[in-house]
């Protein structure tokens, strides 16, 4: 078994450089059970962030993902790496940011904005 991550990039609207960000959706990130607690998930996130920066240069990149509420270790990992749950303005917005997966499992949407490298220096 091996650690795996998948991502899809939706930057067609920004391909000409006219948009402020490139959006990268992390469709899945999983580490085989026997390889967990070794820092691999954090390493995968860092690699995905480097990929997003490369794809979006010189614009900012907005990373997003959905995670099941019951998956506390994953929630903690994403928070540790700076991902935040969307903060809707009203109850309907909260409903939109909380998703039911196909299996009917309650999940939340999290995002992280990566500024262009030039802005971080």
Tab-separated table of C-alpha atoms in Angstrom:
chain	number	residue	atom	x	y	z
A	1	UNK	CA	0.000	0.000	0.000
A	2	UNK	CA	1.018	3.580	-0.425
A	3	UNK	CA	-0.092	7.058	0.455
A	4	UNK	CA	-2.148	8.659	-2.285
A	5	UNK	CA	-3.630	12.054	-3.060
A	6	UNK	CA	-5.749	13.209	-5.946
A	7	UNK	CA	-6.456	16.741	-6.993
A	8	UNK	CA	-8.331	18.463	-9.745
A	9	UNK	CA	-7.636	21.986	-10.858
A	10	UNK	CA	-10.295	24.354	-12.111
A	11	UNK	CA	-8.452	27.354	-13.461
A	12	UNK	CA	-9.992	27.708	-16.925
A	13	UNK	CA	-11.449	31.097	-16.014
A	14	UNK	CA	-8.008	32.230	-14.896
A	15	UNK	CA	-5.937	30.746	-17.709
A	16	UNK	CA	-5.359	34.182	-19.216
A	17	UNK	CA	-4.206	35.540	-15.874
A	18	UNK	CA	-7.298	37.712	-15.474
A	19	UNK	CA	-8.617	36.146	-12.267
A	20	UNK	CA	-7.325	36.699	-8.761
A	21	UNK	CA	-6.977	33.011	-7.872
A	22	UNK	CA	-6.650	29.510	-9.203
A	23	UNK	CA	-8.929	27.029	-7.461
A	24	UNK	CA	-7.610	23.587	-6.595
A	25	UNK	CA	-9.984	21.029	-5.136
A	26	UNK	CA	-8.407	18.203	-3.147
A	27	UNK	CA	-10.675	15.340	-4.147
A	28	UNK	CA	-9.117	12.861	-1.755
A	29	UNK	CA	-6.161	12.268	0.502
A	30	UNK	CA	-5.611	8.961	2.217
A	31	UNK	CA	-2.729	7.193	3.889
A	32	UNK	CA	-2.811	3.416	4.268
A	33	UNK	CA	-3.698	2.444	7.831
A	34	UNK	CA	-0.335	0.794	8.524
A	35	UNK	CA	1.526	3.943	7.394
A	36	UNK	CA	-0.424	6.482	9.453
A	37	UNK	CA	1.050	8.669	12.222
A	38	UNK	CA	4.333	9.092	10.318
A	39	UNK	CA	3.759	12.556	8.859
A	40	UNK	CA	2.837	11.325	5.375
A	41	UNK	CA	-0.492	13.155	5.208
A	42	UNK	CA	1.222	16.433	6.116
A	43	UNK	CA	3.879	15.777	3.501
A	44	UNK	CA	1.164	15.092	0.896
A	45	UNK	CA	-0.580	18.364	1.782
A	46	UNK	CA	2.685	20.265	1.390
A	47	UNK	CA	3.251	18.638	-2.013
A	48	UNK	CA	-0.288	19.532	-3.112
A	49	UNK	CA	0.262	23.117	-1.979
A	50	UNK	CA	3.521	23.292	-3.950
A	51	UNK	CA	1.656	21.919	-6.988
A	52	UNK	CA	-1.106	24.507	-6.540
A	53	UNK	CA	1.421	27.338	-6.295
A	54	UNK	CA	3.168	26.135	-9.436
A	55	UNK	CA	-0.138	25.877	-11.345
A	56	UNK	CA	-1.369	29.272	-10.182
A	57	UNK	CA	1.813	31.356	-10.462
A	58	UNK	CA	1.819	34.291	-10.288
A	59	UNK	CA	-1.738	34.341	-8.890
A	60	UNK	CA	-2.948	33.172	-5.508
A	61	UNK	CA	-4.353	29.648	-5.158
A	62	UNK	CA	-7.462	28.681	-3.238
A	63	UNK	CA	-7.371	25.095	-2.028
A	64	UNK	CA	-10.578	23.444	-0.926
A	65	UNK	CA	-11.705	20.060	0.294
A	66	UNK	CA	-14.549	18.305	2.043
A	67	UNK	CA	-13.974	16.201	5.132
A	68	UNK	CA	-16.355	14.076	7.184
A	69	UNK	CA	-17.229	15.529	10.588
A	70	UNK	CA	-16.569	12.143	12.193
A	71	UNK	CA	-12.995	12.091	10.869
A	72	UNK	CA	-11.477	14.035	13.778
A	73	UNK	CA	-7.830	13.208	12.930
A	74	UNK	CA	-8.290	14.611	9.403
A	75	UNK	CA	-10.051	17.735	10.724
A	76	UNK	CA	-7.164	18.300	13.143
A	77	UNK	CA	-4.597	17.788	10.378
A	78	UNK	CA	-6.242	20.267	8.018
A	79	UNK	CA	-6.612	22.861	10.782
A	80	UNK	CA	-2.962	22.381	11.751
A	81	UNK	CA	-1.988	23.175	8.146
A	82	UNK	CA	-4.113	26.322	8.030
A	83	UNK	CA	-7.341	25.105	6.439
A	84	UNK	CA	-10.465	26.760	7.802
A	85	UNK	CA	-14.083	25.741	7.738
A	86	UNK	CA	-16.093	28.144	5.646
A	87	UNK	CA	-17.857	30.612	7.925
A	88	UNK	CA	-21.244	31.298	6.367
A	89	UNK	CA	-23.106	34.470	7.247
A	90	UNK	CA	-26.446	32.840	7.945
A	91	UNK	CA	-28.062	29.502	8.683
A	92	UNK	CA	-28.717	28.835	4.999
A	93	UNK	CA	-25.057	29.529	4.270
A	94	UNK	CA	-24.082	27.052	6.995
A	95	UNK	CA	-26.297	24.489	5.337
A	96	UNK	CA	-24.570	25.096	1.998
A	97	UNK	CA	-21.092	24.719	3.565
A	98	UNK	CA	-22.069	21.449	5.246
A	99	UNK	CA	-22.535	18.660	2.768
A	100	UNK	CA	-24.067	15.240	2.774
A	101	UNK	CA	-21.809	12.845	0.926
A	102	UNK	CA	-23.367	10.201	-1.337
A	103	UNK	CA	-23.499	7.791	1.618
A	104	UNK	CA	-25.407	10.356	3.683
A	105	UNK	CA	-22.379	11.216	5.856
A	106	UNK	CA	-22.187	14.772	7.180
A	107	UNK	CA	-19.082	16.610	5.952
A	108	UNK	CA	-17.781	20.167	6.064
A	109	UNK	CA	-16.070	22.242	3.409
A	110	UNK	CA	-12.641	23.686	4.265
A	111	UNK	CA	-10.439	26.133	2.370
A	112	UNK	CA	-6.964	27.637	2.479
A	113	UNK	CA	-5.746	30.635	0.487
A	114	UNK	CA	-2.136	30.416	-0.674
A	115	UNK	CA	-0.730	33.822	-1.499
A	116	UNK	CA	1.685	34.110	-4.418
A	117	UNK	CA	5.297	33.519	-3.389
A	118	UNK	CA	6.258	37.126	-4.090
A	119	UNK	CA	3.741	38.374	-1.488
A	120	UNK	CA	5.118	36.088	1.225
A	121	UNK	CA	8.687	37.341	1.032
